Amino acid sequence: MGCCASSVSQAEDPKGSRKGKKAGKANEVTEMDKGSMVQQADLVAAIKEPAAKKPRIEEVPAVPGQLQEPQANGIAQSIKPAEAVVGQANHPAPDLRAASDPSTPKVQASPASAVTKEGLEQRSGSPGQPTTISKASLPFQMVPVGAAEDTIRGVFDEYMLRVPAHLQKSLDCSWTVIEKETKKAQDGCGDPMQWYWLVKSEEPAKYSGPKDALGLLVYRMMRNPSANHGFVCHLSFTEDPWYELLPELLESLRFELFKSMPISTIRVTLWYATQEDGKWKLDKDVDSKFKEAGYRWLSLANSKDGRRGQIMMQRRVEERDPAGPEDVSDVCLASCLMLPQKQAVEVVEEAGPIEACSNALVLAECLRRYVHHTVEEPTDAAPEGSFKSSKIVQRLLQRLTHRQDKKPGMPLVRCVDASNAQACEAFATECLKDVDGSSSMSWLCRAAAQADPTSAGEAHRVLCSGLAVAVNWQEHREDPALPGFVRVAVSATGGKGKPEFAQNPVAYLATEDDELFVMVWKLPAEMAETPDEDLYDVAVRLLREAPPSEEEGDRAVKEVVLPRLQKCCPASLELPRAAAEAVSEAPPPAEDTADATTPAVYAGSTLDLGGSRELMGVRLRSRATPSGALLPSIAAVKADAEILRLNGAAIFCVWHAKFDDLEVPLFVCRLRP
């Protein structure tokens, strides 16, 4: 989900990347959902036509429990605790239960009112156009199964003894399907499979369980860069004729799924089978029920064992269906830089409180695109100290300009040569939208608004550069004992056998994007106050000295406890000031600007590198656990000894395998839990 622009779809083979990812196997059943989950938003459209009216910039109002620090130069510094960041209003409170007794799954009814016969008769509509309904009139209750991950197989097998055998001709109800879909969910965005017993609304919730339930529903959310979809993995009933129950069930399913998940469609697979007339086809009674409920043919699904399925889809209708919850990402980071031209009259202004490192990639790519520079092709090995603050921008300019076998530059970084304050504000608003940078927007864009009294009406130009990442953890869970934190699964650790990492391993965390991973390391006491601009050097050394080498059972730790936080603050100016050595003070040659299709190229002497402004934003949170998710296994609950707790300052880095040749992370920041 990279920077402020389009989704990054990686076609390159990741086998050669440092993180050691393996290429995924092809799905046994053809599906339509696949894509990188690093979302980008296109800034260009927002910049081409600045709004006639400036966006209204207001301070974020204080909320209960929010820590507000004093403002400096109009910059409102805020760190919001978990209660202010996690658990969206549209989402029910997560069910944070521990499976203490796997033999007695806890049952919790979904709040659905009883349905009356009169109410059912009033719901009429033409085939394929279901009418609008209310929660109170839903014919089915969806009761969470409440079993643990390591006991669900026994519960499932007990229930399946009551399911008619002929139902499985149209709806594949095998455990094999559950296992495949569970693996897809785990390998994807980490959204769990959701398990619900189906109970008639007029019946008490006590009739839910493997011995009493009318049916079982299992589904998951499939994430795509363009849209999300709800996929029904299992649907079965214990009554016959079961297909007569489909109209009411599909009505309840449509309401519940569209209300509880940020999805645009619901999808289910119907399977071909030999019918009573001896022909291999879909059951016409089942097919007609789905079509009457608004489902339409989408595509075919072919399995390796020769079976064929037909994927049916129903779209969300805004005028009919309930609004879904906000689609939030677990990890959001953004950096927005404003680099102005020099003014004849120097404006002296005290900087705000510095709490973050300037983004070296954002700065270097902006200089590469718009500023005249002369850099030599880099050597194969980076000399000692190449990633210190005084050298990193020059080193990156070399790497970005002379990328081996690849196009120059960093496509994830978006840059604009802005000529007015509206364009700067539009750029910054889009870049910082996921980290709530509105309270500091006026400070960031003030450079564009400052008029030069000697410019005689000439436009005061500002180079805008930004990078944003919004991504989900591949695997995480909430812990009721740690309400302000989230436990994230460790994909690999590094540093085994080295004394400095014996008690403090480097942890590598997987995300839903195979090319994007996070590195976390607790800073030793003597390094806790390392200057922000030197954090890049620390990150590069960690990846070289402690690469992700221990996986599965060899991992030093299995989970990292990360804080939930939200922060947006000014970045250090040390890197922009040091960048003066990397750009040319002389004006660019005439041939560099002769082509009108290329951006204007500026001399380094015309830019106020020391007067640049940059905001760095970070938001760490977690998606609320749905009530239908299975409980963690007993082994997972008891694995506290294998958890890395960040009880002090830590370095947090986001790496992209496609840009390994640059040798620097997309983002680096310091966490203070």
XYZ file of C-alpha atoms in Angstrom:
673
model
C 0.000 0.000 0.000
C 2.816 2.456 -0.546
C 2.891 6.151 -0.802
C 0.076 8.470 -1.359
C -0.580 6.854 -4.745
C -1.458 3.654 -6.452
C -1.166 0.167 -5.069
C 2.193 -1.494 -5.512
C 1.770 -4.822 -7.254
C 4.996 -6.773 -7.154
C 5.750 -9.019 -10.100
C 9.353 -9.651 -9.193
C 10.462 -12.937 -7.678
C 11.031 -12.225 -3.973
C 13.383 -15.174 -3.482
C 16.421 -12.950 -3.671
C 15.196 -10.482 -1.071
C 16.852 -10.224 2.325
C 13.827 -11.309 4.276
C 13.918 -14.747 2.698
C 10.284 -14.934 1.583
C 9.241 -17.963 -0.430
C 7.125 -17.725 -3.527
C 3.550 -18.743 -2.765
C 1.968 -21.823 -4.329
C -0.834 -21.473 -6.817
C -4.318 -21.792 -5.345
C -5.997 -25.107 -5.921
C -9.225 -23.309 -6.679
C -9.179 -20.392 -9.099
C -10.222 -17.185 -7.343
C -10.356 -13.552 -8.234
C -8.801 -12.025 -5.183
C -5.120 -11.357 -5.126
C -3.061 -8.237 -4.708
C -0.514 -6.418 -2.699
C -1.990 -4.792 0.365
C 0.210 -1.743 0.383
C -2.361 0.882 -0.620
C -1.420 4.199 -2.186
C -3.557 7.183 -2.954
C -2.907 9.238 -6.047
C -1.880 12.761 -5.155
C -1.610 13.985 -8.732
C -5.353 14.398 -9.239
C -5.612 16.380 -6.026
C -2.817 18.704 -7.127
C -3.801 19.421 -10.731
C -6.923 21.372 -9.785
C -6.479 23.059 -6.400
C -9.722 23.793 -4.637
C -10.919 27.366 -4.923
C -11.364 27.435 -1.173
C -8.575 26.443 1.165
C -9.228 23.393 3.318
C -10.335 24.319 6.778
C -7.552 23.552 9.259
C -8.664 23.068 12.834
C -7.067 21.729 15.966
C -8.097 18.234 16.948
C -10.488 18.638 19.890
C -9.443 16.983 23.108
C -11.057 13.660 23.834
C -11.359 11.886 27.178
C -8.099 10.186 28.011
C -6.085 12.059 25.347
C -2.769 13.541 26.385
C -2.384 17.061 24.997
C 1.030 18.662 25.190
C 1.654 22.404 24.929
C 1.616 23.827 21.432
C 4.712 25.291 19.820
C 4.233 27.573 16.816
C 0.745 26.230 16.190
C 1.768 22.557 16.335
C -0.560 20.509 18.483
C 1.384 17.488 19.727
C -0.837 14.608 20.750
C -0.394 10.974 21.613
C -3.708 9.161 21.744
C -4.108 6.046 23.887
C -5.674 2.881 22.560
C -9.203 3.854 23.531
C -9.057 6.854 21.211
C -7.577 4.951 18.287
C -8.875 1.402 18.294
C -12.343 -0.067 18.209
C -14.313 1.917 15.659
C -17.810 3.012 16.585
C -19.338 0.923 13.817
C -17.686 -2.261 15.065
C -18.921 -4.297 18.041
C -16.569 -4.649 20.978
C -14.133 -7.509 20.438
C -14.702 -10.738 22.324
C -11.415 -11.132 24.180
C -11.875 -14.499 25.792
C -9.326 -17.130 26.773
C -10.185 -20.758 26.132
C -9.890 -22.089 29.670
C -12.037 -25.145 29.044
C -11.969 -26.319 25.425
C -14.626 -28.950 26.036
C -17.328 -26.374 26.782
C -17.271 -23.660 24.102
C -18.749 -20.387 25.277
C -21.915 -19.303 23.464
C -22.724 -15.665 22.879
C -25.806 -14.716 20.900
C -25.713 -12.020 18.278
C -28.368 -9.385 19.116
C -31.184 -10.267 16.721
C -34.855 -9.847 17.555
C -37.537 -12.415 16.903
C -39.242 -12.431 13.537
C -43.037 -12.599 13.157
C -45.010 -14.340 10.458
C -46.649 -11.032 9.558
C -43.251 -9.402 9.204
C -42.083 -12.115 6.822
C -45.175 -11.749 4.683
C -44.577 -8.009 4.359
C -41.108 -8.544 2.867
C -41.849 -8.905 -0.784
C -40.028 -7.957 -3.937
C -39.267 -9.029 -7.433
C -36.703 -11.821 -7.955
C -33.134 -10.546 -7.713
C -34.242 -7.338 -5.962
C -34.493 -8.090 -2.213
C -36.299 -5.416 -0.262
C -34.772 -3.318 2.493
C -35.061 -4.965 5.889
C -34.279 -4.014 9.454
C -32.268 -5.856 12.061
C -35.430 -6.516 14.066
C -36.998 -8.569 11.268
C -34.069 -10.887 10.517
C -35.229 -14.519 10.442
C -31.955 -15.994 11.735
C -29.652 -15.416 14.666
C -25.914 -15.819 14.126
C -24.473 -17.184 17.369
C -20.637 -17.301 17.690
C -19.390 -20.881 17.908
C -16.960 -19.885 20.661
C -14.580 -22.843 20.299
C -10.789 -22.698 20.456
C -8.474 -23.141 17.490
C -7.242 -26.492 18.771
C -10.705 -27.902 19.582
C -12.821 -26.717 16.649
C -12.187 -29.856 14.604
C -13.970 -32.032 17.183
C -16.911 -29.612 17.363
C -17.135 -29.548 13.561
C -17.070 -33.347 13.204
C -19.799 -33.749 15.827
C -22.021 -31.241 14.034
C -21.472 -32.729 10.556
C -23.038 -36.030 11.680
C -26.409 -34.219 11.496
C -25.938 -32.649 8.024
C -27.769 -34.347 5.085
C -25.297 -36.018 2.741
C -26.925 -34.710 -0.448
C -26.450 -31.097 0.710
C -22.730 -31.471 0.071
C -23.342 -31.944 -3.636
C -24.003 -28.221 -3.984
C -22.159 -26.824 -0.942
C -18.767 -28.372 -0.234
C -18.878 -28.801 3.551
C -15.684 -30.815 3.978
C -13.013 -30.030 6.573
C -10.496 -29.870 3.715
C -12.173 -26.696 2.441
C -12.032 -25.156 5.933
C -8.305 -25.906 6.186
C -7.555 -24.368 2.771
C -9.548 -21.223 3.460
C -7.980 -20.853 6.921
C -4.513 -20.975 5.382
C -5.487 -18.364 2.795
C -6.732 -16.110 5.589
C -3.517 -16.580 7.577
C -1.266 -16.017 4.564
C -3.201 -12.923 3.529
C -4.215 -9.963 5.630
C -4.690 -11.749 8.942
C -8.464 -11.303 9.120
C -9.672 -14.428 10.959
C -12.239 -16.938 9.806
C -15.595 -16.272 11.479
C -17.706 -19.159 12.805
C -21.432 -18.873 13.620
C -24.199 -21.288 14.498
C -27.451 -20.548 12.685
C -30.519 -20.408 14.924
C -34.085 -19.360 14.143
C -34.795 -15.967 15.678
C -37.905 -17.238 17.499
C -35.830 -19.927 19.229
C -33.682 -19.317 22.344
C -29.923 -19.046 21.866
C -29.517 -22.206 23.977
C -30.328 -24.190 20.828
C -26.914 -23.345 19.422
C -24.225 -25.973 19.451
C -23.153 -29.052 17.528
C -26.160 -31.017 18.864
C -28.858 -28.340 18.505
C -27.949 -25.731 15.847
C -30.042 -25.474 12.716
C -26.982 -24.674 10.624
C -23.357 -23.543 10.496
C -21.884 -20.543 8.674
C -18.149 -19.861 8.227
C -16.850 -16.893 6.237
C -13.826 -14.628 5.884
C -12.932 -11.261 4.409
C -10.871 -11.219 1.210
C -8.885 -8.003 0.782
C -8.025 -6.541 -2.624
C -6.333 -3.233 -3.452
C -9.517 -1.965 -5.109
C -12.214 -3.523 -2.901
C -12.832 -6.083 -0.167
C -15.161 -9.072 -0.427
C -16.918 -11.400 1.980
C -16.382 -15.066 1.038
C -18.621 -17.818 2.416
C -16.344 -20.799 3.151
C -18.965 -23.105 4.670
C -22.775 -23.133 4.739
C -24.846 -26.086 5.895
C -28.166 -27.029 7.518
C -29.409 -29.981 9.525
C -33.024 -29.848 8.271
C -34.551 -31.079 5.018
C -35.500 -29.776 2.537
C -32.603 -27.514 3.362
C -32.781 -25.386 0.228
C -36.162 -24.059 1.403
C -34.269 -22.309 4.236
C -32.001 -20.448 1.801
C -34.178 -17.366 1.085
C -34.418 -16.344 4.743
C -30.791 -17.255 5.450
C -29.450 -15.283 2.479
C -31.475 -12.280 3.596
C -29.960 -12.441 7.077
C -26.516 -13.088 5.632
C -26.679 -10.030 3.395
C -27.597 -7.760 6.300
C -25.056 -9.150 8.776
C -22.051 -9.287 6.449
C -22.535 -5.876 4.881
C -23.042 -4.345 8.328
C -20.101 -6.015 10.064
C -17.392 -5.848 7.355
C -16.087 -3.135 4.964
C -16.887 -5.189 1.848
C -18.410 -4.431 -1.545
C -19.612 -7.944 -2.438
C -20.568 -11.304 -0.906
C -19.359 -14.403 -2.741
C -20.178 -18.093 -2.446
C -19.311 -21.152 -4.561
C -21.959 -23.610 -5.804
C -20.599 -26.947 -7.036
C -21.520 -29.047 -10.043
C -22.638 -32.602 -9.240
C -24.486 -35.539 -10.791
C -28.168 -34.785 -10.277
C -31.214 -37.108 -10.204
C -31.508 -37.042 -13.984
C -27.935 -38.317 -14.273
C -26.574 -35.046 -15.658
C -23.534 -33.248 -14.229
C -24.761 -29.753 -13.420
C -25.785 -27.339 -10.685
C -28.822 -28.115 -8.576
C -31.451 -25.915 -10.246
C -33.409 -25.438 -7.001
C -30.331 -24.160 -5.168
C -29.192 -22.031 -8.103
C -32.605 -20.388 -8.399
C -32.718 -19.533 -4.672
C -29.420 -17.679 -4.908
C -30.496 -15.806 -8.035
C -33.780 -14.789 -6.418
C -31.735 -13.392 -3.516
C -29.757 -11.150 -5.869
C -26.692 -13.313 -6.575
C -25.247 -13.382 -10.078
C -22.647 -15.524 -11.840
C -19.083 -14.207 -11.450
C -16.641 -16.904 -12.563
C -15.811 -20.596 -12.514
C -13.679 -22.361 -9.908
C -11.785 -25.492 -10.935
C -10.160 -27.785 -8.387
C -7.224 -30.128 -8.912
C -9.419 -33.181 -8.357
C -11.495 -32.291 -11.421
C -14.483 -30.673 -9.728
C -16.020 -27.466 -11.038
C -17.733 -24.721 -9.102
C -19.630 -21.584 -9.999
C -18.798 -18.482 -7.938
C -21.906 -16.406 -7.274
C -21.716 -12.773 -6.179
C -24.048 -10.189 -4.659
C -23.082 -6.509 -4.725
C -23.636 -3.963 -1.985
C -26.452 -1.536 -2.768
C -25.947 1.692 -0.837
C -29.657 2.594 -0.844
C -30.642 -0.822 0.531
C -27.835 -2.308 2.613
C -26.565 -1.083 5.994
C -23.372 0.959 6.129
C -20.269 -1.049 6.930
C -17.503 -0.155 9.421
C -14.503 1.966 8.492
C -11.716 -0.018 6.850
C -8.637 0.743 8.952
C -5.056 -0.505 8.684
C -2.945 -1.821 11.546
C 0.161 0.178 10.598
C 0.064 3.667 9.071
C 3.196 5.747 8.538
C 3.579 8.931 6.520
C 6.207 11.553 5.824
C 5.470 14.870 4.093
C 8.248 17.323 3.181
C 7.951 20.957 2.052
C 11.161 22.350 0.506
C 10.773 26.087 -0.356
C 12.799 28.423 -2.527
C 15.043 30.899 -0.783
C 13.615 34.324 -0.056
C 15.433 37.624 -0.263
C 14.254 38.454 3.248
C 15.089 35.588 5.564
C 12.258 34.493 7.801
C 13.533 33.457 11.216
C 11.197 31.197 13.129
C 11.800 28.890 16.062
C 11.268 25.256 15.110
C 8.718 23.110 16.877
C 9.631 20.203 19.171
C 11.610 17.610 17.243
C 10.503 14.027 17.897
C 11.242 12.157 14.664
C 13.887 11.479 12.058
C 13.618 13.101 8.643
C 12.807 10.595 5.877
C 15.983 10.258 3.808
C 14.224 8.600 0.846
C 11.623 11.351 0.574
C 14.306 14.044 0.580
C 16.703 12.257 -1.787
C 14.033 11.445 -4.374
C 12.781 15.040 -4.339
C 16.306 16.323 -4.970
C 16.890 13.737 -7.702
C 13.797 14.818 -9.626
C 13.971 18.596 -9.334
C 17.454 19.760 -8.288
C 20.621 19.821 -10.397
C 23.208 17.394 -8.992
C 26.257 15.520 -10.166
C 26.751 12.155 -8.489
C 29.014 9.311 -9.451
C 27.897 5.728 -9.816
C 28.150 4.049 -6.372
C 30.643 1.336 -5.618
C 29.420 -2.208 -4.934
C 30.113 -1.999 -1.201
C 28.979 0.946 0.890
C 31.965 2.489 2.732
C 31.891 2.697 6.513
C 29.742 5.611 7.628
C 27.822 5.874 4.335
C 24.531 5.961 6.217
C 25.485 8.565 8.797
C 23.478 11.792 8.632
C 26.186 13.702 6.763
C 26.500 11.077 4.009
C 23.170 9.273 3.658
C 21.489 11.743 1.270
C 24.493 11.758 -1.050
C 24.630 7.954 -0.901
C 20.921 7.674 -1.704
C 21.205 10.114 -4.610
C 23.866 7.850 -6.084
C 21.726 4.747 -5.617
C 18.530 6.355 -6.936
C 20.252 7.798 -10.001
C 22.195 4.648 -10.920
C 19.931 1.721 -10.023
C 21.303 -1.454 -11.613
C 18.932 -3.079 -14.106
C 16.091 -0.872 -12.887
C 14.597 2.483 -13.695
C 16.069 5.384 -11.724
C 14.223 6.763 -8.742
C 11.783 5.642 -6.076
C 8.269 5.212 -7.556
C 6.606 5.078 -4.138
C 7.610 8.667 -3.380
C 5.289 11.305 -4.851
C 6.671 14.756 -5.659
C 5.022 17.976 -6.859
C 6.478 21.352 -7.816
C 3.782 23.517 -6.210
C 3.240 27.174 -7.001
C 0.588 28.067 -4.430
C -0.542 27.299 -0.900
C -3.658 25.419 -2.046
C -1.547 22.892 -3.936
C 0.688 22.352 -0.905
C -2.285 21.852 1.396
C -3.941 19.397 -0.995
C -0.708 17.407 -1.237
C -0.184 17.315 2.531
C -3.824 16.428 3.245
C -3.664 13.400 0.963
C -0.271 12.281 2.220
C -1.142 12.519 5.945
C -4.770 11.380 5.834
C -4.082 8.043 7.575
C -2.084 9.539 10.472
C -4.327 12.520 11.290
C -1.897 15.333 10.565
C -4.576 18.053 10.378
C -3.553 19.707 13.662
C -0.049 20.434 12.311
C -1.004 21.144 8.692
C -0.896 24.933 9.019
C 2.675 24.795 10.338
C 3.787 22.451 7.564
C 2.319 24.580 4.767
C 3.334 27.955 6.203
C 6.404 28.078 3.950
C 4.141 28.209 0.905
C 1.958 30.925 2.399
C 4.827 33.269 3.274
C 5.017 36.053 0.696
C 8.356 37.396 -0.460
C 8.082 41.238 -0.485
C 10.813 41.470 -3.168
C 9.316 38.885 -5.551
C 7.214 41.510 -7.402
C 4.295 39.136 -7.667
C 6.295 36.123 -8.842
C 5.115 32.737 -7.651
C 6.837 31.389 -4.551
C 7.427 27.735 -5.427
C 7.644 24.846 -2.969
C 8.844 21.312 -3.715
C 6.468 18.837 -2.032
C 7.540 15.253 -1.455
C 5.740 12.490 0.418
C 5.604 8.785 1.202
C 2.871 6.896 3.042
C 2.364 3.258 3.984
C -0.844 1.644 5.261
C -0.637 -2.097 5.822
C -2.049 -4.853 8.036
C -0.219 -7.405 10.129
C -0.292 -10.906 8.725
C -1.010 -12.287 12.186
C -1.843 -10.521 15.435
C -4.108 -10.891 18.445
C -5.463 -8.818 21.279
C -4.752 -9.580 24.919
C -7.315 -8.519 27.572
C -4.444 -8.166 30.037
C -2.768 -5.561 27.781
C -5.533 -3.156 26.656
C -3.124 -0.525 25.301
C -1.045 -2.982 23.289
C -1.292 -5.578 20.545
C 0.586 -8.872 20.234
C 2.074 -9.325 16.752
C 3.432 -12.657 15.507
C 7.166 -12.779 14.757
C 8.008 -14.193 11.336
C 11.741 -14.538 12.009
C 14.451 -13.351 14.382
C 18.086 -12.413 13.872
C 21.309 -12.266 15.849
C 21.535 -15.845 17.087
C 24.976 -16.691 18.433
C 26.057 -13.059 18.847
C 26.442 -11.764 22.428
C 24.847 -8.371 21.775
C 21.637 -10.054 20.599
C 21.529 -12.970 23.057
C 18.957 -11.354 25.368
C 17.674 -8.823 22.870
C 17.019 -10.402 19.438
C 16.030 -8.463 16.323
C 12.406 -9.316 15.470
C 11.016 -9.351 11.920
C 7.235 -9.017 11.591
C 5.331 -10.111 8.490
C 2.595 -8.028 6.895
C -0.135 -8.883 4.417
C 2.206 -7.717 1.620
C 4.885 -10.348 0.932
C 7.328 -7.614 -0.098
C 6.854 -5.448 2.984
C 8.158 -6.339 6.447
C 8.839 -4.586 9.745
C 11.985 -4.799 11.880
C 11.788 -4.082 15.624
C 14.672 -3.941 18.076
C 14.721 -2.743 21.663
C 17.462 -0.106 21.939
C 20.021 -0.808 24.702
C 20.231 1.813 27.450
C 23.392 3.324 25.973
C 21.656 3.755 22.579
C 18.247 4.915 23.783
C 19.049 8.562 22.989
C 20.762 7.978 19.643
C 20.276 11.135 17.507
C 17.287 10.798 15.197
C 19.363 11.346 12.072
C 21.623 8.385 12.991
C 18.763 5.875 13.257
C 19.238 5.002 9.577
C 22.783 3.882 10.306
C 21.501 1.717 13.183
C 18.838 0.140 10.949
C 21.304 -0.707 8.169
C 23.778 -2.263 10.606
C 21.044 -4.378 12.214
C 19.941 -5.830 8.888
C 23.558 -6.650 8.004
C 24.600 -8.083 11.373
C 21.334 -9.766 12.397
C 19.384 -10.704 9.233
C 16.176 -12.782 9.508
C 17.779 -16.221 9.831
C 15.811 -18.024 12.565
C 12.316 -19.118 11.544
C 9.568 -21.400 12.891
C 10.883 -23.363 15.892
C 14.276 -21.601 15.843
C 12.809 -18.159 16.566
C 14.113 -16.545 19.746
C 10.647 -15.051 20.373
C 7.256 -15.750 18.812
C 5.434 -12.478 19.507
C 6.226 -8.813 20.055
C 4.043 -6.600 22.219
C 3.636 -3.262 20.406
C 1.924 -0.153 21.800
C -1.161 1.331 20.220
C -0.399 4.972 19.539
C -1.017 7.889 17.223
C 1.524 10.617 16.720
C 2.311 13.303 14.133
C 5.197 15.674 14.794
C 7.945 17.726 13.095
C 11.036 15.902 11.878
C 14.654 16.846 12.418
C 16.304 19.216 9.915
C 19.749 17.613 10.155
C 19.367 15.575 6.947
C 18.102 18.489 4.775
C 20.947 20.682 6.027
C 23.504 17.970 5.304
C 22.041 17.516 1.804
C 23.641 20.781 0.641
C 26.810 18.831 -0.107
C 24.930 16.537 -2.499
C 23.425 19.197 -4.786
C 25.113 21.563 -7.192
C 25.116 25.280 -6.476
C 25.580 26.030 -10.178
C 22.533 26.470 -12.450
C 21.593 23.414 -14.495
C 22.846 23.149 -18.090
C 20.446 24.479 -20.709
C 19.869 21.035 -22.206
C 18.534 19.756 -18.860
C 15.523 22.044 -19.063
C 15.005 22.125 -22.830
C 12.424 19.368 -22.805
C 9.123 20.893 -21.736
C 7.772 17.501 -20.684
C 10.317 17.137 -17.858
C 10.052 18.908 -14.483
C 11.907 22.166 -14.005
C 15.424 21.646 -12.642
C 16.605 24.034 -9.942
C 20.063 24.976 -8.776
C 20.816 23.988 -5.218
C 21.538 27.626 -4.393
C 17.903 28.583 -5.046
C 16.481 26.223 -2.386
C 16.221 26.856 1.320
C 17.237 23.393 2.572
C 17.626 24.670 6.108
C 14.145 26.162 5.999
C 12.368 22.977 4.924
C 9.536 21.542 6.977
C 8.586 17.901 7.399
C 5.931 16.055 9.343
C 6.384 12.427 10.353
C 3.230 10.546 11.365
C 2.788 7.071 12.833
C -0.380 5.271 13.869
C -0.231 1.762 15.339
C -3.479 0.019 16.161
C -5.228 -3.283 15.493
C -8.443 -4.343 13.857
C -11.094 -5.297 16.381
C -11.459 -9.029 16.855
C -14.843 -10.108 15.407
C -17.169 -12.007 17.715
C -17.134 -15.031 15.389
C -13.364 -15.518 15.537
C -12.104 -18.663 17.207
C -10.435 -18.396 20.596
C -6.640 -18.756 20.775
C -5.395 -22.217 21.567
C -4.280 -23.151 25.054
C -0.677 -23.327 23.850
C -0.857 -19.777 22.447
C -2.314 -18.408 25.694
C 0.473 -19.981 27.771
C 3.366 -18.894 25.505
C 4.149 -15.714 27.485
C 7.781 -16.753 27.934
C 8.342 -16.354 24.195
C 7.179 -12.735 23.989
C 9.382 -9.693 23.420
C 8.119 -6.787 25.522
C 9.262 -3.296 24.582
C 9.697 -1.771 28.035
C 11.883 1.023 26.701
C 12.847 2.882 23.532
C 12.873 0.745 20.372
C 13.716 1.239 16.700
C 10.851 0.531 14.271
C 11.722 0.135 10.567
C 9.648 -0.666 7.478
C 11.555 -2.387 4.660
C 10.479 -3.151 1.098
C 12.192 -6.105 -0.572
C 11.828 -4.581 -4.040
C 14.144 -1.738 -3.004
C 16.845 -3.788 -1.279
C 19.468 -2.243 -3.559
C 18.952 1.149 -1.870
C 19.998 -0.398 1.470
C 17.738 1.847 3.545
C 14.245 1.312 4.957
C 11.158 3.133 3.713
C 10.618 4.416 7.242
C 12.573 4.469 10.454
C 11.349 5.873 13.747
C 11.814 5.510 17.487
C 9.019 4.070 19.616
C 8.680 5.036 23.265
C 5.988 2.757 24.811
